[in-house]
mmCIF file of C-alpha atoms in Angstrom:
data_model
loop_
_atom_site.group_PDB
_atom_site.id
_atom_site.type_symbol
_atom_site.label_atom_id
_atom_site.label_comp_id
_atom_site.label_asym_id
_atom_site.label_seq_id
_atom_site.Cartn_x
_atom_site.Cartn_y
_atom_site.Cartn_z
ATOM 1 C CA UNK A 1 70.299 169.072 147.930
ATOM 2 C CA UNK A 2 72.912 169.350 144.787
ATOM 3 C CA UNK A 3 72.804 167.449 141.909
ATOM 4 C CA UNK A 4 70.434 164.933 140.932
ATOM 5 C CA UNK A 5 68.218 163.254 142.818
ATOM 6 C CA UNK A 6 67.453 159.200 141.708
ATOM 7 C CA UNK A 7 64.598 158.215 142.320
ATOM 8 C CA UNK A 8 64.377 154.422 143.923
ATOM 9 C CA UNK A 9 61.190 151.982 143.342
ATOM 10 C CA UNK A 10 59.929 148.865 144.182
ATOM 11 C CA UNK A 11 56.837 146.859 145.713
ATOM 12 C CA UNK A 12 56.229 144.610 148.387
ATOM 13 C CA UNK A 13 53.277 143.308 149.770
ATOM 14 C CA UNK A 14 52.350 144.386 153.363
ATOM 15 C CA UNK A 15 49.566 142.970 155.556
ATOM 16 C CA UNK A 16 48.273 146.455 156.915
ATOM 17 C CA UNK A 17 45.240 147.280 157.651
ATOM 18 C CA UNK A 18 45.178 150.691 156.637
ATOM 19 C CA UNK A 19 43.789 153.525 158.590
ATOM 20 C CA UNK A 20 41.001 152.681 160.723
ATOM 21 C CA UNK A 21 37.538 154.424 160.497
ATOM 22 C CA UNK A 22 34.550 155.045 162.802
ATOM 23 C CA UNK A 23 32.586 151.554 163.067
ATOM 24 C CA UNK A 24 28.937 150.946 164.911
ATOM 25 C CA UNK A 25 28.663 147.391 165.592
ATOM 26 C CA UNK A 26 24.727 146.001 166.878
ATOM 27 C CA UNK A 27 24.154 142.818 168.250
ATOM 28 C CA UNK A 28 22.234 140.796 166.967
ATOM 29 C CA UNK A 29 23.321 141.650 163.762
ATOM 30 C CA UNK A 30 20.559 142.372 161.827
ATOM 31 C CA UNK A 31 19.123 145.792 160.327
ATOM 32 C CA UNK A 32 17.305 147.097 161.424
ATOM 33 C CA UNK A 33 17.833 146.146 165.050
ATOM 34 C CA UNK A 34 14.200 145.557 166.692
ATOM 35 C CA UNK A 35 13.381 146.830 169.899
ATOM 36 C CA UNK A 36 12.317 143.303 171.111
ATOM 37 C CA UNK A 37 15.580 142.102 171.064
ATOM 38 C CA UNK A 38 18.666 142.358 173.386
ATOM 39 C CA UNK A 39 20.211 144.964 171.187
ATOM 40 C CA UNK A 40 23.879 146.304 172.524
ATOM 41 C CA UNK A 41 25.352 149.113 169.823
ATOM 42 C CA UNK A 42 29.362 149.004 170.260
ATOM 43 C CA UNK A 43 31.578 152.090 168.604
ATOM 44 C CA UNK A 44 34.830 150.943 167.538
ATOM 45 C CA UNK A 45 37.491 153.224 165.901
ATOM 46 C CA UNK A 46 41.068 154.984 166.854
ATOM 47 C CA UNK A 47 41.571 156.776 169.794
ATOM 48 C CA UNK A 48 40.241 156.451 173.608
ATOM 49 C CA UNK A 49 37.058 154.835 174.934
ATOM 50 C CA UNK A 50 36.397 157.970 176.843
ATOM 51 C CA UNK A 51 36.625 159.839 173.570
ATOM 52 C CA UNK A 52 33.256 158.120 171.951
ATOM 53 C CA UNK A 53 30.382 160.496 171.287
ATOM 54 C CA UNK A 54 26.959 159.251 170.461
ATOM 55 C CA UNK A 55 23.918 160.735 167.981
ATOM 56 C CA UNK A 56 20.494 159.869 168.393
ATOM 57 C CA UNK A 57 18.030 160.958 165.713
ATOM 58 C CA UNK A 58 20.792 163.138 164.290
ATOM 59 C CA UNK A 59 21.047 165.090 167.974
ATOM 60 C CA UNK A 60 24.161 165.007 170.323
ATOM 61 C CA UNK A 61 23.423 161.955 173.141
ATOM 62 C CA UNK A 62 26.363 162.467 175.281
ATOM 63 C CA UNK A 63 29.376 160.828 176.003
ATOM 64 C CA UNK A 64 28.832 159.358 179.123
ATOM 65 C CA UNK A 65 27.774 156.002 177.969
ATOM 66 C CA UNK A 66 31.371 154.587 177.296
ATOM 67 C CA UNK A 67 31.817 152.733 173.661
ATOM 68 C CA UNK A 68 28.639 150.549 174.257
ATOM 69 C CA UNK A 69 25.488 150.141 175.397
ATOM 70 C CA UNK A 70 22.048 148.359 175.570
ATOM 71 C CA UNK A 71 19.592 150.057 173.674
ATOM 72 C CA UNK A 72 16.090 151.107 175.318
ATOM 73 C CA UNK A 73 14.566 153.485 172.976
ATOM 74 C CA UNK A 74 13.793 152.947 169.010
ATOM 75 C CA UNK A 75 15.641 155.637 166.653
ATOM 76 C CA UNK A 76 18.628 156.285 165.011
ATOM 77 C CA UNK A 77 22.111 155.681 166.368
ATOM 78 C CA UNK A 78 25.739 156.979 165.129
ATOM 79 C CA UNK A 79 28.792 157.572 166.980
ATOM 80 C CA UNK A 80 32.682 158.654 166.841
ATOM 81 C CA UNK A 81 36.028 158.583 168.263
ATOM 82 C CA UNK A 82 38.489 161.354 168.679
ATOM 83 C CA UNK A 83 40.323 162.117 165.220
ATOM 84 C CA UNK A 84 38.002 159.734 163.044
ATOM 85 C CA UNK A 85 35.009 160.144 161.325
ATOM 86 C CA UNK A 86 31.176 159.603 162.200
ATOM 87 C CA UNK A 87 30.086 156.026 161.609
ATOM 88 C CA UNK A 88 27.639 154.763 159.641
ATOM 89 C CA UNK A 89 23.767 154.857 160.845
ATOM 90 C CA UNK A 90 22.226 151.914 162.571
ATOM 91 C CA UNK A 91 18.274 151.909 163.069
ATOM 92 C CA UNK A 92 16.420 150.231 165.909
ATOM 93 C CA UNK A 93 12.917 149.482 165.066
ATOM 94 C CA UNK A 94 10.032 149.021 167.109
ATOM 95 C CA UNK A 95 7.511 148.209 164.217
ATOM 96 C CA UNK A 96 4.406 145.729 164.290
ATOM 97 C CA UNK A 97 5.943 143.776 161.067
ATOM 98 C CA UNK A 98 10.070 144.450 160.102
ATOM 99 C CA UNK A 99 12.029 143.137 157.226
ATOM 100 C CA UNK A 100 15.718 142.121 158.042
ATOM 101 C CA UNK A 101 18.392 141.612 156.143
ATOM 102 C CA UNK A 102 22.179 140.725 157.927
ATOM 103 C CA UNK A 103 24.034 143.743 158.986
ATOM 104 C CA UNK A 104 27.298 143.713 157.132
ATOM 105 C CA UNK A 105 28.159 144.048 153.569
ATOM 106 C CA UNK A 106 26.395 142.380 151.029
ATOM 107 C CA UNK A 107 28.927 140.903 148.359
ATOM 108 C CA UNK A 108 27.763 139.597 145.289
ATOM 109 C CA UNK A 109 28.431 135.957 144.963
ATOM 110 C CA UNK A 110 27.390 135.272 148.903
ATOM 111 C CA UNK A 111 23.690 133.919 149.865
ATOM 112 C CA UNK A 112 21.502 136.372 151.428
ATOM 113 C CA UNK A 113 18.577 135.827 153.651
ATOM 114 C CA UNK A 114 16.116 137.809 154.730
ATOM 115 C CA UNK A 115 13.287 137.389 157.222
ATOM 116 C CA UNK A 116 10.433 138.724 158.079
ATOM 117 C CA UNK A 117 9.689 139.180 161.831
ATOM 118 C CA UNK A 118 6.328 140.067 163.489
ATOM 119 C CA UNK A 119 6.618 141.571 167.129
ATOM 120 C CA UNK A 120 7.538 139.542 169.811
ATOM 121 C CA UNK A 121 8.008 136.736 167.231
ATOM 122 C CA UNK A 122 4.206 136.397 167.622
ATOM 123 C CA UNK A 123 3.241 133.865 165.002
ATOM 124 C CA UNK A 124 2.102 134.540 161.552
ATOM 125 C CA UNK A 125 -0.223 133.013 159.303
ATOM 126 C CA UNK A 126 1.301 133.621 155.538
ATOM 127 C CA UNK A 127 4.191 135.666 154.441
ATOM 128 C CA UNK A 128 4.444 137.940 151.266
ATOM 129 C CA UNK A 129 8.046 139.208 150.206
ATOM 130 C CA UNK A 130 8.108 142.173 147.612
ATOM 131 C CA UNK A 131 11.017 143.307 145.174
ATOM 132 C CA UNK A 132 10.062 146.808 143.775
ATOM 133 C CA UNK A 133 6.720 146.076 144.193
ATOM 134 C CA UNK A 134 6.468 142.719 142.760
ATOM 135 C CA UNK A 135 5.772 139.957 144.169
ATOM 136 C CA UNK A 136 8.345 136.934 144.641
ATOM 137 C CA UNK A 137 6.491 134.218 144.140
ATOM 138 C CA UNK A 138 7.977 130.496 144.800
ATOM 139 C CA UNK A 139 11.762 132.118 146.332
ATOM 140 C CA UNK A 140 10.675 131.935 150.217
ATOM 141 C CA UNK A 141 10.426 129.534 152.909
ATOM 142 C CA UNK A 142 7.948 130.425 155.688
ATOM 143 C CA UNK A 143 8.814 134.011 157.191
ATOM 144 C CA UNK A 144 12.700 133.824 155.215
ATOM 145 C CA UNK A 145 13.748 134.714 151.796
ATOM 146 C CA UNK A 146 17.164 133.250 150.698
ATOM 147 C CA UNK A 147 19.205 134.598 147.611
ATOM 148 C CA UNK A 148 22.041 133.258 146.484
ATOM 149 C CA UNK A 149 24.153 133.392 144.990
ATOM 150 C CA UNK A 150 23.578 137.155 145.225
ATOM 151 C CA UNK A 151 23.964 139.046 141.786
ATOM 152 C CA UNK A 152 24.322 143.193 141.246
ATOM 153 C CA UNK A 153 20.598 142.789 139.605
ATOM 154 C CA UNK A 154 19.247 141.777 143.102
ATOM 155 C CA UNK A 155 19.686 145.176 144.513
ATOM 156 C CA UNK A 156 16.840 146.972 145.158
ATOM 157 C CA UNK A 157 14.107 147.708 147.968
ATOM 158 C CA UNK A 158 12.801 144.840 149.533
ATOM 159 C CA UNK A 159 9.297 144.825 151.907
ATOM 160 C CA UNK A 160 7.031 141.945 153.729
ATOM 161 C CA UNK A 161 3.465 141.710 154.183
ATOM 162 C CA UNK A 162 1.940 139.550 156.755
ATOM 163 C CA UNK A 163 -1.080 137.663 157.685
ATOM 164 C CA UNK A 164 -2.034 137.455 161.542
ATOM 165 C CA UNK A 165 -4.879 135.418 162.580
ATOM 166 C CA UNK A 166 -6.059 135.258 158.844
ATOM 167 C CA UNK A 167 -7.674 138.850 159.755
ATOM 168 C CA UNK A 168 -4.825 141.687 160.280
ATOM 169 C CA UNK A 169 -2.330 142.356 157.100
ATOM 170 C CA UNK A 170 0.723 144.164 158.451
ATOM 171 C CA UNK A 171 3.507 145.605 156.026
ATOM 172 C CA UNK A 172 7.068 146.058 156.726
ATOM 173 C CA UNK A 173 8.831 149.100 156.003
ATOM 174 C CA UNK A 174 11.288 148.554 152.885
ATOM 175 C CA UNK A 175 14.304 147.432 152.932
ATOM 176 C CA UNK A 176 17.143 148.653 150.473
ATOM 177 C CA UNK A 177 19.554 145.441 149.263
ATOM 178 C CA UNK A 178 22.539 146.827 147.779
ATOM 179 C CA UNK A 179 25.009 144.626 145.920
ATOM 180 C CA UNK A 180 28.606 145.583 146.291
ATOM 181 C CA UNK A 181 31.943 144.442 144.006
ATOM 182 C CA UNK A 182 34.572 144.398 146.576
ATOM 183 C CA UNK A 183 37.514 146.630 145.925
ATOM 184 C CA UNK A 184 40.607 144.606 144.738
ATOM 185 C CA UNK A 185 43.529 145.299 143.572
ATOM 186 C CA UNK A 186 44.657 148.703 144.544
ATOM 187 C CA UNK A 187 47.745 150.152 142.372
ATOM 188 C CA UNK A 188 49.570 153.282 142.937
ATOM 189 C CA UNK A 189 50.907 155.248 139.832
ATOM 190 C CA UNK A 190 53.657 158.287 139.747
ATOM 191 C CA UNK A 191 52.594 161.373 137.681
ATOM 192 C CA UNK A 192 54.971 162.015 135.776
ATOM 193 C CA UNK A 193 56.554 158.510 135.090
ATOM 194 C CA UNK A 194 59.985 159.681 136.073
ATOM 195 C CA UNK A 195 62.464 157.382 137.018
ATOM 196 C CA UNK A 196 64.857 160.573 137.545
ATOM 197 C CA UNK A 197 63.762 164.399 139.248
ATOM 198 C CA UNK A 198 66.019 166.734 139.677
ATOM 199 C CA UNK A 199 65.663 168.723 142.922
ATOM 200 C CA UNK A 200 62.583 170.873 142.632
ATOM 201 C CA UNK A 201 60.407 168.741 140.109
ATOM 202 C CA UNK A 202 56.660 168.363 141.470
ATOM 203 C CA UNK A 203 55.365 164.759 141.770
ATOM 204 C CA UNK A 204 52.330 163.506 142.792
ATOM 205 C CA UNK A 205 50.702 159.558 143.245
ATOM 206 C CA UNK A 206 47.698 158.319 141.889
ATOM 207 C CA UNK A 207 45.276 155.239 143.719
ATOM 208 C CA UNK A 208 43.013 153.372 141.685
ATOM 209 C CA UNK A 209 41.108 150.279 142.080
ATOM 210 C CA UNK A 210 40.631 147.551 139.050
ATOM 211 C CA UNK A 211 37.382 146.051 140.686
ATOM 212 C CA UNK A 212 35.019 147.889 143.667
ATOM 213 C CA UNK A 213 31.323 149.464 143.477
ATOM 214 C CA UNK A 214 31.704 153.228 143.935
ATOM 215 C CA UNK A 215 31.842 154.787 145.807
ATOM 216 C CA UNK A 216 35.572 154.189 146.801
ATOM 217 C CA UNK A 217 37.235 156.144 149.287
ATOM 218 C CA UNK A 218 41.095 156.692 149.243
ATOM 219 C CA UNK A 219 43.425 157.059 152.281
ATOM 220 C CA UNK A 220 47.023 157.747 151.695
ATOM 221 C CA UNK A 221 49.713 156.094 154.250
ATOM 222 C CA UNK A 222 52.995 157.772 154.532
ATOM 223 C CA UNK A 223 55.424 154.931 157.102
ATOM 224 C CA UNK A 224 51.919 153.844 158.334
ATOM 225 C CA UNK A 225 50.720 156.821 158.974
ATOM 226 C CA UNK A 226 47.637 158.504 157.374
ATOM 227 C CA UNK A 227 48.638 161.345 155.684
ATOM 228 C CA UNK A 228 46.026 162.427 152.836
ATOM 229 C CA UNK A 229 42.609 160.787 151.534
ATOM 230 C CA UNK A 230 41.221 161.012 147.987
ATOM 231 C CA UNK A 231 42.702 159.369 144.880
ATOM 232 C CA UNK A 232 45.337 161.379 144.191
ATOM 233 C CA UNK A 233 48.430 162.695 146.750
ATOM 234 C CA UNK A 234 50.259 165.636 145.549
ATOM 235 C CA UNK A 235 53.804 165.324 146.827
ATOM 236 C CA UNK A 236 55.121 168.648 145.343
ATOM 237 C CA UNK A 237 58.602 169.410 145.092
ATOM 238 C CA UNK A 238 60.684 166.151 145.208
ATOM 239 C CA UNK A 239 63.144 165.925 148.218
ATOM 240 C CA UNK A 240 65.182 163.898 150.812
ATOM 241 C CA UNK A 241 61.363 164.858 152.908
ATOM 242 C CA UNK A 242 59.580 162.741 151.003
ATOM 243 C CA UNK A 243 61.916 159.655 151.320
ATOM 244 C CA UNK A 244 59.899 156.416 152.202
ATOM 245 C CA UNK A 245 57.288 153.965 151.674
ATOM 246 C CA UNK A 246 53.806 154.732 151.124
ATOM 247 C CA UNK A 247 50.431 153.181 150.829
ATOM 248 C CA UNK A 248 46.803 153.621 149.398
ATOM 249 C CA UNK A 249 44.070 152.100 151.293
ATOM 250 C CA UNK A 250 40.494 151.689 148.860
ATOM 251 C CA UNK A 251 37.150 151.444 150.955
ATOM 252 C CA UNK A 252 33.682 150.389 149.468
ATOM 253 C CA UNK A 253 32.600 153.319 151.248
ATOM 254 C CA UNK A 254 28.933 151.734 151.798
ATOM 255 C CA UNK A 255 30.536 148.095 153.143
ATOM 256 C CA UNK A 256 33.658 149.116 154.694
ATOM 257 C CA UNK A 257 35.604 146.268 152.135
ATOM 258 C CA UNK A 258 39.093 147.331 152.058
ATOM 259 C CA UNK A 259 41.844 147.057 149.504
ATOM 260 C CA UNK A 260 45.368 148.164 150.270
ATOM 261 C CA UNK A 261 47.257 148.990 147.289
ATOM 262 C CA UNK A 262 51.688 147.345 147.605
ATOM 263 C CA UNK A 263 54.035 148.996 149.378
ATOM 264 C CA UNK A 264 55.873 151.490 147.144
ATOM 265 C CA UNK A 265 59.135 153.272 148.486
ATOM 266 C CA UNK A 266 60.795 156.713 147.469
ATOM 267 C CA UNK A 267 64.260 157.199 148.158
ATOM 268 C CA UNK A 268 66.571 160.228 147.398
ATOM 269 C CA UNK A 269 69.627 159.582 147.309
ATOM 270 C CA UNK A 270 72.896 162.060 145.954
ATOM 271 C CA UNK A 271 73.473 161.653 142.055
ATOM 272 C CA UNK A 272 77.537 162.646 141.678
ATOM 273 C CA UNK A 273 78.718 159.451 141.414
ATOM 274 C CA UNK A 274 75.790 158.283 139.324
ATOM 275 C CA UNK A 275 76.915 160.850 137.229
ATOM 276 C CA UNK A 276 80.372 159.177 136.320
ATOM 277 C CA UNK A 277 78.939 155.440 136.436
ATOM 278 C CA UNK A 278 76.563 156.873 133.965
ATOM 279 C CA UNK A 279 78.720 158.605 131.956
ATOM 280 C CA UNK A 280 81.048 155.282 131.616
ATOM 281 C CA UNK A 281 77.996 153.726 130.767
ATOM 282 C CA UNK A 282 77.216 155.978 128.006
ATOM 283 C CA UNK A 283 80.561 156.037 125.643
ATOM 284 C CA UNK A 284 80.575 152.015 126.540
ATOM 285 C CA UNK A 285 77.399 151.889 124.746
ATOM 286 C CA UNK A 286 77.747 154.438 122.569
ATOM 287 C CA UNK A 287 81.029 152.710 120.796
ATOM 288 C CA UNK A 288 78.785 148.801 121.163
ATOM 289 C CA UNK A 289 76.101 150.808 118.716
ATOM 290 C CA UNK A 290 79.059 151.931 117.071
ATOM 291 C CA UNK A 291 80.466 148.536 116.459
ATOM 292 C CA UNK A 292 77.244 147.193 115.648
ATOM 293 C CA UNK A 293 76.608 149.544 112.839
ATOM 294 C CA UNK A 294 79.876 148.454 111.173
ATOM 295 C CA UNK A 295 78.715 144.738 111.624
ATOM 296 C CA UNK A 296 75.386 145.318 109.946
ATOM 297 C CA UNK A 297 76.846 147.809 107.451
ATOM 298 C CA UNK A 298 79.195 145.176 106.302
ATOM 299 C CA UNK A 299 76.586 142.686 105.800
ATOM 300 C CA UNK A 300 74.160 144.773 103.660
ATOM 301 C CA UNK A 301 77.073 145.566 101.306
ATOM 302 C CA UNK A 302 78.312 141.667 101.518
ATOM 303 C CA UNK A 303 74.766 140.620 100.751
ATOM 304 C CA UNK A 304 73.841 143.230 98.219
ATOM 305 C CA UNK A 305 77.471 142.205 96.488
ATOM 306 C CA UNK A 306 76.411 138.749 96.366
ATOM 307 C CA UNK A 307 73.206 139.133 95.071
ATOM 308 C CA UNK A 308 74.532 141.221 91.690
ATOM 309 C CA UNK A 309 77.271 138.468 91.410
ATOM 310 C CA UNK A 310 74.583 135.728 91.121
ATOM 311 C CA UNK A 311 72.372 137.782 88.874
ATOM 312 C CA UNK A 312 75.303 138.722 86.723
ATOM 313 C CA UNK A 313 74.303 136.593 83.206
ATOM 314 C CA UNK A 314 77.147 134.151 82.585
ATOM 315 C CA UNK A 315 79.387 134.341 79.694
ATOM 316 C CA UNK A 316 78.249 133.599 76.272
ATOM 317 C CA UNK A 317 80.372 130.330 74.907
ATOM 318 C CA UNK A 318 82.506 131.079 72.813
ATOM 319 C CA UNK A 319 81.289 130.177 68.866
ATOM 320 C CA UNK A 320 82.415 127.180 67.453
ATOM 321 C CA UNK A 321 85.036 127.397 64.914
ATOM 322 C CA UNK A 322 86.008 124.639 61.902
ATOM 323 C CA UNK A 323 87.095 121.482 62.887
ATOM 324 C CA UNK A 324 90.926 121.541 63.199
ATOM 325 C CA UNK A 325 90.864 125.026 64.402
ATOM 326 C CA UNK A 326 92.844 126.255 67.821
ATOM 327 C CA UNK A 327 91.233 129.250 69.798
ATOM 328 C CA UNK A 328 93.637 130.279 72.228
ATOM 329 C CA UNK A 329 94.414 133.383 73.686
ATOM 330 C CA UNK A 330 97.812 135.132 73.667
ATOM 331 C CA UNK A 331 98.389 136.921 76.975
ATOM 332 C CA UNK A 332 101.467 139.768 77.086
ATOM 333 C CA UNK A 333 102.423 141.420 80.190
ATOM 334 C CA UNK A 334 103.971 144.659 79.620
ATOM 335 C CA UNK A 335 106.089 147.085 81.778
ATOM 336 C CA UNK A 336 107.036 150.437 81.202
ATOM 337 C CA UNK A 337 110.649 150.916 80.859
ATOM 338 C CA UNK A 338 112.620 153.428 82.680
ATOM 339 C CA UNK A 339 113.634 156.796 81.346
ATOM 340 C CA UNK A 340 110.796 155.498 78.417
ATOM 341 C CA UNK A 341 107.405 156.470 79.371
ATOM 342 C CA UNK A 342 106.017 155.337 76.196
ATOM 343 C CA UNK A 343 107.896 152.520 75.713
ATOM 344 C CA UNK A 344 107.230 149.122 76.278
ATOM 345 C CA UNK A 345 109.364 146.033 76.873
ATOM 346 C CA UNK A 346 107.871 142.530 75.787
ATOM 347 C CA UNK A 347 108.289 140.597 78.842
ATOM 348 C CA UNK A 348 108.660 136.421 78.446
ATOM 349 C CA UNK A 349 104.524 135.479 77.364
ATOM 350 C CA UNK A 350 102.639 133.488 79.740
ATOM 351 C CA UNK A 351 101.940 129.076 78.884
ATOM 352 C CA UNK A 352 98.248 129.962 78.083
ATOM 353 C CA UNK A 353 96.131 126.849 76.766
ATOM 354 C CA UNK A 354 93.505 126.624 74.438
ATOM 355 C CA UNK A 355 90.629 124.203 73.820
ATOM 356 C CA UNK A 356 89.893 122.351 70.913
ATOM 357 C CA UNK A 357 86.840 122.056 69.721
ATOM 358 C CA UNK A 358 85.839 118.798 68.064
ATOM 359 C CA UNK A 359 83.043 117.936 65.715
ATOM 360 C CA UNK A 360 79.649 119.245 66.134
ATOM 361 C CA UNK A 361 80.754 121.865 68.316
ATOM 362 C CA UNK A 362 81.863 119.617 71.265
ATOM 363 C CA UNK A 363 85.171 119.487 73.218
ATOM 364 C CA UNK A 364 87.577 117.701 72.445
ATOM 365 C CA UNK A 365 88.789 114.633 75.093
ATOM 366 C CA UNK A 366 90.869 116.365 76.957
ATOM 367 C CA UNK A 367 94.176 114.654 75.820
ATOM 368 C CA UNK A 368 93.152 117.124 72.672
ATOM 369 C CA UNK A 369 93.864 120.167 74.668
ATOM 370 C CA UNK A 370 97.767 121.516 73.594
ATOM 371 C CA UNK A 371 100.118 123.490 75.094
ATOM 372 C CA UNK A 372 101.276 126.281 72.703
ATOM 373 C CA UNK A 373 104.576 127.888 73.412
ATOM 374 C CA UNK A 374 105.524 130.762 71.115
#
C-alpha cells in the first residue's frame, strides 16, 4: 500500500466471553468428590460432544462415555474437547474421614465453609479442624468450619480429625485453600505508541491486568476469534491485514475468573489526502504561532517600556530664585535656509509662559503667571 498508513483507535466495551477453555464440572460440588455420593463429572468446552476424551489417574479412559458420566471408581479425573486444552483435575475420594471445601474459586471477600464428612455420613463424636498444623480453636460449628469474609492470609492447607464412638480418631487428608484476587481491569497497550506507521513499521500489543493473583493467562481475540495467547501479540509489519478490532481475555489460571480487556480497533486507511489536510493544517498553525509571537513580543517590550518610565526619577524643581524674579524659557525654532546650509533664519518665537515664584519659594496664585511676548 503507498503512502502513509493512519492508524485509527478507539474503545468500546463488549460483553464477550472470550475464548472458551476445557472445564470439568462434578456434582455435588464439592472437592474432593466422595465416592458415597451421587457424583456425575460433566466436560464442557468448544467443539463436539463426541470429541470429549477422558484421563483417569493421568491414563487415557476412552471416549466412549459422551461429555458426562456417573462416577463408580475413586481416582483422578480430567478431560478435553477437540482444539482446547485439558481441564483442570477433579479427585473423587473414597476415604474413612474427608475435608471439603466448595468446588469453584475461592475469592477473597466471600465466606467459605468447609466440612468435615465421615463415610456414609456415619455420625461423629467431636471434630478437630487444622490450619498448618494448628489447631482452630473456637472458629467451627459441629463437623463445618466457616470463614468469612475470606482474606489472602487464609490460604493454606487445611485437615480434620475426628472422633468416632469416643474410641477411633480418623484424619482427613489436607486440603489446600487458596485465596485468589480476581483479574479486573484488562488494558491493551500499542508498542510503539504510534498514532502514525508508515507501511512496513512492526507493531505489537501488550495485555495487562491492574488486579488478579498470578498466575494470569492471556488469550488474544482478533474479530472474535482466538488468535494468540500470552501477554504480548506481535503484529509485525503494519498493513490493511491487520485492520480490525481486537481483544485480550485475562484468566486466574487456578479459578477460571475472567477479565476481558475493551474493544480496541485498527484501521488502515490511504494517507494522500491526509497529506494535504495536514499540510493546510500546518502553515495555518504555523503563521497562529507566528502571530502569537508578535502579540507576546509586543507586550514584553510595552511592559519592559513602562516599567523604566515609572522608575525614571522625576525632575528636580527648579531652584527658587529672588522674589520678583521671572524664570521663563525662550524657545526658537530654527530652519535651515535654502542655498545656506549654515545659515539660519529666526522664525516668529513661540508664547512660552513662565511661573513666578512667590515668597518662601512658593507659586505664585496663578493670576501671577504672565505672558511674555518678545
Amino acid at each position: 500500500m503507498a503512502g502513509k498508513v493512519a492508524l485509527l483507535l478507539w474503545a468500546q466495551t463488549l460483553g464477550l466471553a472470550g475464548a472458551q477453555t476445557t472445564q470439568l464440572l462434578v456434582e455435588p460440588p464439592w472437592r474432593p468428590a466422595v465416592l458415597w455420593d451421587w457424583v456425575i463429572l460433566t466436560c464442557q468446552g468448544s467443539g463436539t460432544a463426541g470429541a470429549t476424551t477422558w484421563y483417569k489417574d493421568g491414563q487415557r479412559w476412552g471416549q466412549e462415555r459422551g461429555n458426562n458420566f456417573t462416577v463408580t471408581e475413586s481416582g483422578t479425573y480430567t478431560c478435553d474437547r477437540s482444539g482446547s486444552r485439558l481441564s483442570r483435575p477433579v479427585n473423587v475420594s473414597n476415604d474413612q474421614v474427608v475435608l471439603q471445601v466448595p468446588a469453584r474459586a475461592l475469592l477473597e471477600g466471600e465466606t467459605l465453609t468447609l466440612r468435615c464428612r465421615y463415610r456414609q455420613d456415619k455420625l461423629v463424636t467431636s471434630v478437630f479442624f487444622y490450619r498448618e498444623e494448628t489447631e482452630l480453636r473456637g472458629l467451627h460449628n459441629g463437623t463445618e468450619l466457616s470463614l468469612s469474609p475470606l482474606q489472602l492470609n487464609h490460604s493454606g492447607r487445611y485437615l480434620c480429625k475426628a472422633w468416632v464412638n469416643n474410641s477411633v480418631w480418623e484424619e482427613s487428608m489436607p486440603v489446600t485453600v487458596t485465596v485468589h484476587v480476581p483479574v479486573a481491569n484488562a488494558t491493551i497497550t500499542l508498542i510503539p505508541l504510534l498514532h502514525q506507521l508508515h507501511p512496513g513499521d512492526s507493531m505489537s500489543l501488550h495485555c495487562s491486568v491492574q488486579v488478579g493473583s498470578a498466575p494470569v493467562n492471556f488469550t488474544w481475540l482478533h474479530n472474535g476469534q482466538e488468535v494468540a495467547r500470552g501477554p504480548l501479540l506481535k503484529l509485525g509489519a503494519f498493513d490493511e491485514g491487520h485492520s480490525g478490532t481486537y481483544q485480550c481475555v485475562a484468566t486466574n489460571q487456578l479459578d477460571g475468573h475472567q477479565a476481558l480487556s475493551p474493544e480496541l480497533t485498527l484501521k488502515a486507511t490511504p494517507w494522500r489526502h491526509r497529506d494535504t489536510v495536514a499540510a493546510g493544517v500546518g502553515w495555518t498553525l504555523f503563521f497562529l504561532l507566528l502571530l502569537v509571537g508578535v502579540i507576546v513580543a509586543w507586550h514584553r517590550w510595552h511592559r519592559v517600556a513602562t516599567r523604566k518610565h515609572q522608575e525614571r526619577p522625576p525632575p528636580e524643581p527648579l531652584a527658587p530664585s529672588q522674589e520678583g524674579e521671572v524664570l521663563y524659557t525662550h524657545v526658537m525654532s530654527t530652519k535651515q535656509a535654502q542655498r545656506l546650509p549654515r545659515i539660519t533664519v529666526p522664525q516668529a518665537p513661540q508664547v512660552t509662559y513662565a511661573e513666578l515664584w512667590g515668597p518662601h519659594g512658593r507659586p505664585q496664585e496663578s493670576s501671577d503667571i504672565n505672558e511674555i511676548v518678545p
